[in-house]
Structures are given as C-alpha cells and as structure tokens.
Short mmCIF file of C-alpha atoms in Angstrom, two decimals:
data_model
loop_
_atom_site.label_atom_id
_atom_site.label_comp_id
_atom_site.label_asym_id
_atom_site.label_seq_id
_atom_site.Cartn_x
_atom_site.Cartn_y
_atom_site.Cartn_z
CA GLU F 41 97.21 14.49 -178.32
CA GLY F 42 95.45 12.95 -175.34
CA LYS F 43 97.13 11.29 -172.40
CA VAL F 44 96.77 7.54 -172.15
CA LYS F 45 96.25 5.19 -169.25
CA GLY F 46 99.09 3.00 -168.12
CA LYS F 47 102.04 2.77 -165.79
CA ARG F 48 103.95 6.01 -165.52
CA GLU F 49 107.30 6.77 -163.94
CA LYS F 50 108.71 10.07 -162.78
CA GLY F 51 109.98 12.05 -165.73
CA VAL F 52 108.20 9.77 -168.25
CA SER F 53 105.13 10.88 -170.22
CA VAL F 54 103.13 8.57 -172.48
CA THR F 55 100.97 10.21 -175.12
CA CYS F 56 98.63 9.06 -177.82
CA SER F 57 100.14 9.67 -181.26
CA ASN F 58 96.78 9.51 -183.11
CA GLY F 59 96.83 12.21 -185.75
CA SER F 60 100.34 13.38 -184.83
CA TRP F 61 102.50 13.17 -188.00
CA MET F 62 105.47 14.67 -186.10
CA SER F 63 105.77 11.73 -183.72
CA SER F 64 107.60 9.67 -186.35
CA PHE F 65 110.66 11.86 -186.37
CA LEU F 66 110.70 14.00 -183.22
CA GLY F 67 113.16 11.59 -181.62
CA ILE F 68 115.61 11.73 -184.54
CA PHE F 69 118.30 14.35 -184.08
CA GLY F 70 121.85 14.48 -185.31
CA SER F 71 124.66 16.66 -186.51
CA GLY F 72 124.07 15.64 -190.13
CA ASP F 73 127.57 14.23 -190.44
CA PRO F 74 127.84 10.56 -189.43
CA LEU F 75 131.53 11.06 -188.69
CA LYS F 76 130.88 13.80 -186.13
CA VAL F 77 128.78 12.91 -183.11
CA SER F 78 128.32 15.24 -180.17
CA VAL F 79 127.13 14.56 -176.65
CA THR F 80 124.17 16.82 -177.47
CA ASP F 81 123.21 14.44 -180.28
CA CYS F 82 123.32 11.59 -177.79
CA LEU F 83 121.17 13.51 -175.32
CA HIS F 84 118.56 14.30 -177.97
CA GLN F 85 118.43 10.62 -178.84
CA TYR F 86 118.15 9.60 -175.20
CA PHE F 87 115.47 12.17 -174.29
CA GLY F 88 113.60 11.88 -177.59
CA LEU F 89 110.24 10.26 -178.17
CA GLU F 90 110.29 6.48 -178.15
CA GLU F 91 107.65 4.40 -179.87
CA LEU F 92 106.04 1.80 -177.62
CA GLU F 93 105.35 -1.74 -178.78
CA ASP F 94 102.06 -2.11 -176.90
CA LYS F 95 98.96 -0.07 -177.62
CA TYR F 96 97.32 2.02 -174.92
CA MET F 97 93.77 3.20 -174.30
CA CYS F 98 93.45 6.89 -175.17
CA ASP F 99 91.41 8.97 -172.70
CA ARG F 100 90.15 11.19 -175.50
CA CYS F 101 89.06 8.80 -178.24
CA GLN F 102 88.57 5.73 -176.00
CA GLY F 103 90.44 3.57 -178.49
CA LEU F 104 93.69 1.65 -178.51
CA GLN F 105 96.36 3.80 -180.06
CA GLU F 106 100.03 3.63 -180.83
CA GLY F 107 101.92 5.37 -178.04
CA THR F 108 105.23 7.04 -177.39
CA LYS F 109 107.08 7.85 -174.23
CA LYS F 110 109.44 10.67 -173.42
CA VAL F 111 111.96 11.06 -170.63
CA SER F 112 112.57 14.53 -169.20
CA LEU F 113 114.48 16.00 -166.28
CA LEU F 114 112.30 16.86 -163.29
CA ARG F 115 115.23 18.38 -161.37
CA LEU F 116 118.60 19.68 -162.42
CA PRO F 117 121.34 17.92 -160.47
CA GLU F 118 124.22 19.92 -159.01
CA VAL F 119 126.66 17.47 -160.58
CA MET F 120 125.54 15.50 -163.61
CA THR F 121 127.27 12.29 -164.71
CA LEU F 122 126.95 11.28 -168.36
CA HIS F 123 127.96 7.69 -169.09
CA ILE F 124 128.70 7.10 -172.77
CA LYS F 125 128.00 3.53 -173.88
CA ARG F 126 131.38 2.33 -175.12
CA PHE F 127 130.82 -1.42 -174.90
CA ARG F 128 128.35 -3.40 -176.97
CA PHE F 129 127.38 -7.05 -176.57
CA ASP F 130 125.45 -8.85 -179.32
CA THR F 131 123.18 -11.67 -178.18
CA PHE F 132 121.19 -14.44 -179.81
CA MET F 133 118.67 -16.62 -177.99
CA GLY F 134 119.86 -15.20 -174.67
CA GLN F 135 123.51 -16.05 -175.39
CA ILE F 136 126.24 -13.43 -175.85
CA LEU F 137 127.77 -13.89 -179.29
CA GLN F 138 130.48 -11.27 -179.20
CA GLY F 139 131.38 -7.96 -177.64
CA THR F 140 132.99 -4.90 -179.13
CA LYS F 141 134.25 -1.57 -177.89
CA ILE F 142 132.82 1.53 -179.55
CA SER F 143 135.78 3.87 -180.04
CA GLU F 144 134.19 6.65 -182.11
CA HIS F 145 134.95 10.15 -180.82
CA VAL F 146 132.01 11.93 -179.21
CA HIS F 147 132.49 15.67 -178.99
CA PHE F 148 131.63 17.23 -175.63
CA PRO F 149 131.73 20.92 -174.67
CA LEU F 150 133.95 22.23 -171.91
CA GLN F 151 131.40 24.92 -171.06
CA GLU F 152 127.74 25.75 -171.42
CA LEU F 153 126.21 22.36 -172.07
CA ASP F 154 122.55 23.40 -172.20
CA MET F 155 120.20 20.88 -170.58
CA GLY F 156 117.20 23.21 -170.93
CA PRO F 157 115.68 21.38 -173.92
CA PHE F 158 115.56 18.18 -171.87
CA THR F 159 113.53 19.62 -169.00
CA GLN F 160 110.32 19.84 -171.06
CA ASN F 161 107.75 17.10 -171.15
CA VAL F 162 105.83 16.16 -174.27
CA GLU F 163 103.43 19.07 -173.78
CA GLY F 164 106.33 21.49 -173.50
CA HIS F 165 105.86 22.08 -169.77
CA VAL F 166 108.84 22.42 -167.45
CA SER F 167 108.86 20.98 -163.92
CA GLU F 168 108.29 23.46 -161.09
CA HIS F 169 111.61 22.29 -159.62
CA VAL F 170 113.53 23.66 -162.60
CA THR F 171 114.21 27.37 -162.23
CA GLY F 172 116.76 29.61 -163.91
CA HIS F 173 119.16 28.47 -166.61
CA ALA F 174 120.31 24.90 -167.18
CA LEU F 175 123.92 25.46 -168.26
CA TYR F 176 126.61 23.01 -167.20
CA ASP F 177 130.40 23.26 -167.23
CA LEU F 178 132.68 20.25 -167.48
CA LEU F 179 134.40 19.18 -164.26
CA ALA F 180 136.09 15.92 -165.17
CA VAL F 181 136.41 13.20 -167.80
CA VAL F 182 137.19 9.51 -167.41
CA GLU F 183 138.80 7.83 -170.42
CA HIS F 184 139.07 4.06 -170.94
CA ARG F 185 142.21 2.96 -172.71
CA GLY F 186 142.30 -0.54 -174.08
CA GLY F 187 139.78 -3.02 -175.38
CA LEU F 188 136.98 -5.26 -174.28
CA GLN F 189 139.22 -7.80 -172.56
CA GLY F 190 141.07 -5.26 -170.44
CA GLY F 191 142.36 -1.75 -170.21
CA HIS F 192 143.12 1.21 -168.00
CA TYR F 193 141.12 4.16 -166.71
CA VAL F 194 142.60 7.68 -166.66
CA ALA F 195 140.91 10.73 -165.13
CA TYR F 196 141.12 14.33 -166.30
CA VAL F 197 140.02 16.98 -163.81
CA ARG F 198 139.72 20.75 -163.99
CA SER F 199 141.37 22.38 -160.98
CA ALA F 200 139.28 24.75 -158.88
CA LEU F 201 142.48 26.61 -157.92
CA ASP F 202 143.90 27.65 -161.29
CA GLY F 203 141.21 26.51 -163.74
CA GLY F 204 143.67 24.29 -165.56
CA TRP F 205 143.21 20.68 -166.61
CA TYR F 206 145.24 17.83 -165.11
CA GLU F 207 145.70 14.18 -166.05
CA TYR F 208 145.51 11.69 -163.18
CA ASP F 209 147.07 8.38 -164.19
CA ASP F 210 147.48 6.34 -161.02
CA THR F 211 150.14 8.23 -159.01
CA ARG F 212 151.21 10.42 -161.96
CA VAL F 213 149.66 13.88 -162.26
CA GLU F 214 150.46 16.19 -165.18
CA PRO F 215 148.91 19.35 -166.63
CA VAL F 216 147.25 19.05 -170.04
CA SER F 217 145.73 21.52 -172.49
CA GLU F 218 142.06 22.04 -173.20
CA ASP F 219 142.60 20.76 -176.75
CA HIS F 220 143.98 17.55 -175.31
CA VAL F 221 140.86 17.12 -173.18
CA LEU F 222 138.57 17.79 -176.15
CA GLY F 223 140.31 15.02 -178.09
CA LEU F 224 139.72 12.36 -175.44
CA GLU F 225 137.66 9.24 -176.02
CA GLY F 226 135.28 10.20 -173.23
CA TYR F 227 133.73 7.35 -171.26
CA MET F 228 132.26 9.25 -168.31
CA LEU F 229 131.66 13.00 -168.24
CA PHE F 230 131.06 15.00 -165.07
CA TYR F 231 129.32 18.35 -165.42
CA ARG F 232 128.47 20.90 -162.73
CA LEU F 233 125.52 23.28 -162.88
CA ARG F 234 126.76 26.80 -163.51
CA PRO F 235 125.75 29.26 -160.77
CA ASP F 236 123.88 32.38 -161.76
CA ALA F 237 125.30 35.86 -161.31
CA ALA F 238 123.54 36.43 -157.96
CA LYS F 239 124.98 33.24 -156.48
CA ILE F 240 128.50 34.11 -157.70
CA ALA F 241 128.21 37.58 -156.17
CA GLU F 242 126.97 36.14 -152.86
CA ARG F 243 129.88 33.69 -152.68
CA GLU F 244 132.46 36.36 -153.45
CA ARG F 245 131.00 38.74 -150.87
CA VAL F 246 130.93 36.10 -148.11
CA ALA F 247 134.49 35.01 -148.92
CA GLN F 248 135.70 38.61 -148.74
CA ILE F 249 133.98 39.24 -145.39
CA ILE F 250 135.58 36.15 -143.87
CA HIS F 251 139.00 37.04 -145.33
CA ASP F 252 138.90 40.57 -143.90
CA TYR F 253 137.45 39.64 -140.51
CA LYS F 254 139.70 40.17 -137.49
CA PRO F 255 137.67 39.57 -134.32
CA GLU F 256 140.33 41.02 -132.02
CA ALA F 257 140.45 44.31 -133.94
CA ASP F 258 136.68 44.52 -134.32
CA GLY F 259 136.07 43.81 -130.64
CA ASP F 260 133.53 41.09 -131.47
CA GLU F 261 132.97 37.82 -129.74
CA ALA F 262 133.57 35.72 -132.82
CA LEU F 263 131.10 33.09 -133.87
CA HIS F 264 132.28 29.95 -135.65
CA ILE F 265 130.94 28.09 -138.65
CA SER F 266 131.74 24.70 -140.12
CA ARG F 267 134.40 24.76 -142.85
CA LEU F 268 132.67 21.79 -144.45
CA TRP F 269 129.42 23.71 -144.77
CA LEU F 270 131.28 26.71 -146.20
CA LEU F 271 132.83 24.39 -148.77
CA ARG F 272 129.34 23.25 -149.75
CA PHE F 273 128.20 26.90 -149.87
CA GLN F 274 131.05 27.80 -152.24
CA ASN F 275 130.45 24.87 -154.60
CA ILE F 276 126.79 23.82 -154.43
CA GLN F 277 123.79 25.86 -155.48
CA LYS F 278 121.70 24.62 -152.56
CA PRO F 279 124.08 23.81 -149.69
CA GLY F 280 121.28 22.98 -147.27
CA PRO F 281 121.08 24.13 -143.64
CA ILE F 282 124.24 24.87 -141.65
CA ASP F 283 125.19 21.59 -140.03
CA HIS F 284 127.00 21.71 -136.69
CA SER F 285 125.84 18.29 -135.54
CA ALA F 286 129.46 17.06 -135.52
CA PHE F 287 130.10 19.39 -132.59
CA ILE F 288 127.26 18.05 -130.43
CA CYS F 289 128.49 15.46 -127.94
CA PRO F 290 126.63 12.32 -126.76
CA HIS F 291 125.42 14.35 -123.77
CA SER F 292 123.55 16.73 -126.13
CA LYS F 293 125.95 19.57 -125.34
CA ILE F 294 128.29 21.60 -127.53
CA HIS F 295 131.77 20.12 -127.37
CA VAL F 296 134.47 21.66 -129.55
CA THR F 297 138.05 20.54 -129.09
CA ASP F 298 141.03 22.72 -129.92
CA ASP F 299 141.82 20.53 -132.92
CA GLN F 300 138.27 20.89 -134.21
CA ARG F 301 138.32 24.65 -133.75
CA GLN F 302 141.55 25.01 -135.72
CA GLY F 303 140.82 22.50 -138.47
CA LYS F 304 137.04 22.28 -138.86
CA LEU F 305 135.72 25.71 -137.85
CA ILE F 306 136.33 29.23 -139.04
CA ALA F 307 135.56 32.50 -137.26
CA ILE F 308 132.95 34.81 -138.82
CA PRO F 309 131.36 38.08 -137.63
CA PRO F 310 128.01 37.77 -135.83
CA SER F 311 126.28 39.76 -138.56
CA LEU F 312 127.32 37.24 -141.22
CA TRP F 313 126.21 34.33 -139.04
CA HIS F 314 122.74 35.82 -138.61
CA GLU F 315 122.52 36.47 -142.37
CA LEU F 316 123.47 32.92 -143.32
CA VAL F 317 121.35 31.17 -140.69
CA SER F 318 118.30 33.29 -141.58
CA LYS F 319 118.65 32.28 -145.25
CA TYR F 320 119.79 28.67 -144.98
CA GLY F 321 118.74 27.66 -141.46
CA GLY F 322 120.56 25.15 -139.30
CA GLY F 323 122.92 25.57 -136.38
CA PRO F 324 123.41 25.56 -133.45
CA LYS F 325 125.32 28.77 -132.90
CA LEU F 326 128.94 28.23 -131.83
CA CYS F 327 130.36 31.06 -129.76
CA THR F 328 133.75 30.91 -128.07
CA PRO F 329 134.54 27.19 -128.33
CA ILE F 330 132.89 25.34 -125.49
CA GLN F 331 133.89 21.96 -124.14
CA CYS F 332 131.55 19.62 -122.30
CA GLY F 333 132.85 18.92 -118.80
CA GLN F 334 131.59 15.36 -118.80
CA CYS F 335 133.29 14.70 -122.17
CA LEU F 336 136.56 16.08 -120.82
CA ARG F 337 136.40 13.79 -117.78
CA GLU F 338 135.60 10.76 -119.96
CA GLU F 339 138.43 11.60 -122.38
CA ALA F 340 140.88 11.94 -119.50
CA GLU F 341 139.78 8.59 -118.08
CA LEU F 342 140.07 6.96 -121.49
CA ASN F 343 143.60 8.34 -121.92
CA ARG F 344 144.57 6.94 -118.52
CA ARG F 345 143.19 3.58 -119.60
CA ARG F 346 145.18 3.73 -122.84
CA ASP F 347 148.40 4.47 -120.93
CA HIS F 348 147.72 1.74 -118.37
CA GLU F 349 146.96 -0.99 -120.92
CA HIS F 350 149.94 -0.04 -123.05
CA HIS F 351 152.20 -0.13 -120.00
CA ILE F 352 151.15 -3.51 -118.61
CA VAL F 353 151.16 -5.20 -122.02
CA HIS F 354 154.58 -3.73 -122.85
CA GLN F 355 155.96 -5.03 -119.56
CA SER F 356 154.69 -8.57 -120.19
CA ASP F 357 155.21 -8.86 -123.93
CA LYS F 358 158.17 -10.93 -125.17
CA THR F 359 159.34 -12.32 -128.47
CA TYR F 360 159.78 -15.76 -126.93
CA VAL F 361 158.17 -18.04 -124.37
CA GLU F 362 159.88 -19.78 -121.48
CA PRO F 363 160.83 -23.46 -121.88
CA GLY F 364 157.67 -25.51 -121.54
CA GLY F 365 155.52 -22.44 -122.23
CA THR F 366 152.95 -22.06 -124.98
CA TRP F 367 151.88 -19.45 -127.50
CA PHE F 368 148.40 -18.00 -127.63
CA ILE F 369 147.18 -17.22 -131.13
CA ILE F 370 145.36 -13.92 -131.54
CA ASP F 371 143.52 -12.46 -134.53
CA LYS F 372 145.76 -9.92 -136.28
CA HIS F 373 142.82 -7.63 -137.11
CA TRP F 374 141.74 -7.46 -133.48
CA LEU F 375 145.31 -6.81 -132.35
CA ALA F 376 145.60 -3.98 -134.89
CA SER F 377 142.46 -2.37 -133.45
CA TRP F 378 143.92 -2.56 -129.92
CA LEU F 379 147.22 -1.03 -131.11
CA ALA F 380 145.26 1.82 -132.72
CA PHE F 381 143.36 2.31 -129.44
CA VAL F 382 146.49 2.68 -127.28
CA ASN F 383 148.42 4.70 -129.87
CA GLU F 384 148.84 8.27 -128.62
CA GLU F 385 148.29 9.82 -132.05
CA ALA F 386 145.67 7.48 -133.52
CA GLN F 387 143.54 7.26 -130.35
CA GLY F 388 141.23 4.68 -131.89
CA THR F 389 138.01 3.48 -130.35
CA VAL F 390 137.86 0.86 -127.61
CA PRO F 391 138.10 -2.61 -129.22
CA GLY F 392 135.38 -5.17 -128.78
CA PRO F 393 135.91 -8.76 -127.63
CA ILE F 394 138.78 -10.75 -129.13
CA THR F 395 137.70 -12.08 -132.53
CA ASN F 396 139.58 -15.35 -132.87
CA GLU F 397 136.47 -16.87 -134.44
CA ARG F 398 137.62 -15.18 -137.66
CA LEU F 399 140.38 -17.80 -137.80
CA LEU F 400 137.95 -20.74 -137.58
CA GLU F 401 135.56 -22.44 -139.95
CA ASP F 402 131.81 -22.28 -139.37
CA ASP F 403 131.99 -25.24 -137.01
CA ALA F 404 134.01 -23.02 -134.60
CA LEU F 405 136.53 -25.85 -134.22
CA THR F 406 138.49 -26.25 -137.45
CA ILE F 407 141.25 -23.79 -138.31
CA LYS F 408 140.77 -22.15 -141.69
CA PRO F 409 143.32 -23.18 -144.33
CA ASN F 410 146.16 -21.03 -145.67
CA LEU F 411 146.37 -18.61 -142.73
CA GLU F 412 149.67 -16.72 -142.54
CA ARG F 413 151.50 -15.68 -139.40
CA GLY F 414 151.89 -11.92 -139.28
CA VAL F 415 149.10 -11.45 -141.83
CA ASP F 416 146.14 -13.26 -140.30
CA TYR F 417 147.33 -13.92 -136.77
CA ARG F 418 150.03 -13.18 -134.21
CA GLY F 419 151.22 -14.98 -131.13
CA VAL F 420 151.40 -13.67 -127.54
CA ASN F 421 152.57 -15.26 -124.31
CA LYS F 422 150.35 -16.38 -121.45
CA GLU F 423 150.59 -13.14 -119.48
CA VAL F 424 149.64 -10.93 -122.42
CA TRP F 425 146.73 -13.25 -123.27
CA ARG F 426 145.52 -13.06 -119.66
CA ILE F 427 145.58 -9.27 -119.86
CA PHE F 428 143.73 -9.09 -123.17
CA HIS F 429 141.16 -11.75 -122.31
CA GLY F 430 140.64 -10.40 -118.82
CA ILE F 431 139.83 -6.92 -120.12
CA TYR F 432 138.04 -7.67 -123.38
CA GLY F 433 136.84 -11.26 -123.22
CA GLY F 434 136.03 -13.04 -126.43
CA GLY F 435 138.17 -15.78 -127.91
CA PRO F 436 138.12 -18.70 -128.30
CA VAL F 437 141.46 -19.74 -126.86
CA ILE F 438 143.86 -21.08 -129.50
CA GLU F 439 146.94 -22.38 -127.65
CA ARG F 440 149.93 -23.89 -129.46
CA GLN F 441 153.28 -25.41 -128.51
CA ARG F 442 154.92 -23.48 -131.39
CA LEU F 443 154.13 -20.11 -132.93
CA ASP F 444 152.18 -21.77 -135.70
CA ILE F 445 148.41 -21.97 -135.77
CA TYR F 446 148.66 -25.40 -137.39
CA ALA F 447 151.04 -26.78 -134.72
CA ASN F 448 149.89 -29.21 -132.05
CA PRO F 449 148.09 -27.86 -129.00
CA PRO F 450 149.54 -28.51 -125.54
CA PRO F 451 148.32 -31.46 -123.43
CA ALA F 452 144.71 -31.22 -122.32
CA ARG F 453 145.65 -30.95 -118.62
CA SER F 454 147.69 -27.77 -119.25
CA ARG F 455 144.90 -26.23 -121.30
CA THR F 456 142.36 -26.92 -118.57
CA ARG F 457 144.46 -25.27 -115.83
CA LEU F 458 145.07 -22.25 -118.06
CA ALA F 459 141.41 -21.93 -119.00
CA ARG F 460 140.49 -21.75 -115.31
CA SER F 461 143.15 -19.11 -114.68
CA VAL F 462 141.94 -16.80 -117.46
CA SER F 463 139.29 -14.50 -116.03
CA PRO F 464 138.78 -10.73 -115.76
CA GLU F 465 139.10 -10.92 -111.96
CA THR F 466 142.73 -12.06 -112.22
CA VAL F 467 143.80 -9.07 -114.30
CA ASP F 468 144.67 -5.72 -112.76
CA THR F 469 142.97 -3.25 -115.07
#
C-alpha cells in the first residue's frame, strides 16, 4: 500500500487501498453480540479504517485510487476522557427532524483499559512519544439521567484515599459498590494512565523519606518544596520541572510568608532536593523561608491604608441622610471589592476606580432598567462618597433625593456645588 497525496492531520494516515482486500473490513470490530457493547468495541470503531469518498493520487501507481484514513494516538494522555455519544439528531435538508437519547448499556472496565492497539498507524508503527504500556484505570464516570428534553448529571468518583467509589449527586455524597458503577449508563468516562512499577516505587520511596524526615534531629538546614508540585509528582507520570515561581515576588526576590510556608511548602532533606531537581529540573531552591524586605514594607503600608480607609468610612457612614441631604448611588460590585480590600481576613486587592458606568446604558446617561437596591447598587451619604471618589476616582456621580436609583435627582444648583467639592485634594487619605 502506497501513501497518497493530500491533506493530512496529526494522527491521521491516508493510504491507497489498491490491491488490499483487508481494507473492506479492518474497521469492523464488535463483541459478536448486538446486545452487549463494550467501550473497546467503540474505540475499535472510532480508530478503525474509514473509507474516503474522494479518490486520491497514489505515489506508487500514479493513479487515482480509493482511499482510507485511520486515526491513531500520537501521545498517551495522563488523563483520558471518553465521551460516549448518547444523543442523536436526525436531519433532512439541513433541518432537525427529531432527536433521541441512546440508552443502551456500554460496558467499560474499571481497570486495565488497553489503549496500545490504538497507538499504531496503518503501517503498524507506533509514535516515538509512546513508550511503555498503555493501560488505563477508571477514575470517574458521569451519568446522565433523564431524556432529550432535560435531565440530571451525577458523578461517580474513585477515592484516592481508600480506593472506594462514591456517588456525587449535588450536595449528597454516598459510597457505592463497584458493581453499581459497572451498571451505570456511562456518558463520560475518565481514565488515568497506570504508572509502571518503577514510577510507583519512586513515589513510595519519596513519600517515605518526607514522612520520616525530622530536620531538627538530623541537624540539617531544611530545604522546602512546593506541595502542589509534590501532588503532581504523586499523580502524574511527567510532573514537569519543580515550580517555585509562586514564591518569587515582583522584585524578583524569594518571598515566602509564614502562611505559605505552613500551607504550600513542605520540608525535605537536601539530598532529596538535589535528587529531584537533577531529574526534573526547576527551582529555585528554598532554604529557610526568606522574606523580601521591600515586600514587607509594602505590605505594612498597605495594611495601614486598609485600617485608615476602614476607619474614616466607618466614622462617616450612616443609614440615613440629614434633612435636605441626598444619597449617592454606588455600584454594588465595586463596593464589594472595597469591602474585601479593607477586610482583615480577606485582604483583597486595591480596587480600581468606581464603576458606576455599569449601572448606565451605552449612552452613559440613561439608567439601566430593573436594577435592584442591595443587589445592583447601594447608597452612601455625601461624606462617604467624597472619601471614595477622592481616593479612587471614577464615577459618574449618580445623586438622588431618595435611596432609589430611579428617583429624581436634586436641583442642578446643588449638584454643581457638590461636583466642585468632590476632589482627591479635599479628602484626607
């Protein structure tokens, strides 16, 4: 069989079928029993030879020949998602006539789904990126309950802690048996590539070294490694280089806070660090947690600013306005971002300018319809508005006689005097 000219995609081979009597049935696989269909049957059908409608020029015989194409795996993914086609839509002349849900049971293995046969191209060659076995174990199943017009999705996941299976139905979580999982009407299947014996042994040895390590007793100056990278190491065949970029500050220095050290880093012996970094690369090396002096000064200044803004707004904020006073409408989303910024626990980022334009139509004048107080906007008094606008700017000013965005604005003369009084210079920040 000679290769033919034409457009080719990765993982797709087109071959001339001239003289190949096997091409007519190589793509037909099945269990032999129409009532029993397995996911392997589906995979054979998907990866099998497909006859092409157009003829292609054969490089060998220089003639137009019937062609076939074949899809194969160039790389084995760490986690493989199989989506079973459960919904069918019949069409005629471009119009959908009817749709049906395919509810037949498709058997799927819990362990050792072999993807090896699907890594070979039409000549039987395997990609250089595929090494070792190609066995997959089931991680999770998504089942669709219901019909074409509506339904409900339920997830079934195998726990990495006890190896058992659990049903996740919204907020309800219950253990289920393997037989229950095997009887599901699978819609999406999630498989993970099984590690080889050497990888399992490496993971167990590293885990044991970390568990037994006591830097105080060993007299070592402990090094630290990212817990996130270790999680990748324990679950992914190729975890990639050790990534400590999260601990590099904007000043290109190592900056590790106490919270990061306790929650995101773990101490390991120097010998293990050198072993892992020599094999996987990455870094940088984290010795005794270091904090950037400039970052500490900026954080202290930011905390002082948080306290100051919270204090002056709290002093001026009221649930009412004085007789003859007016309310200033403020975007609820922007106010939420400011509250997160000054909150001692949340310590959100510094908000940008006030975003009252979110409450207006594209003409920047007309109030959007159906806005709700407390959901889309809030009201503040003149002093609080002066503080916010003086520090953050933005706007535009939306001033009302009542705490209602659709109420009448105050007289133009009052709005003009207030607009002149609102400026950053008048606010003690």
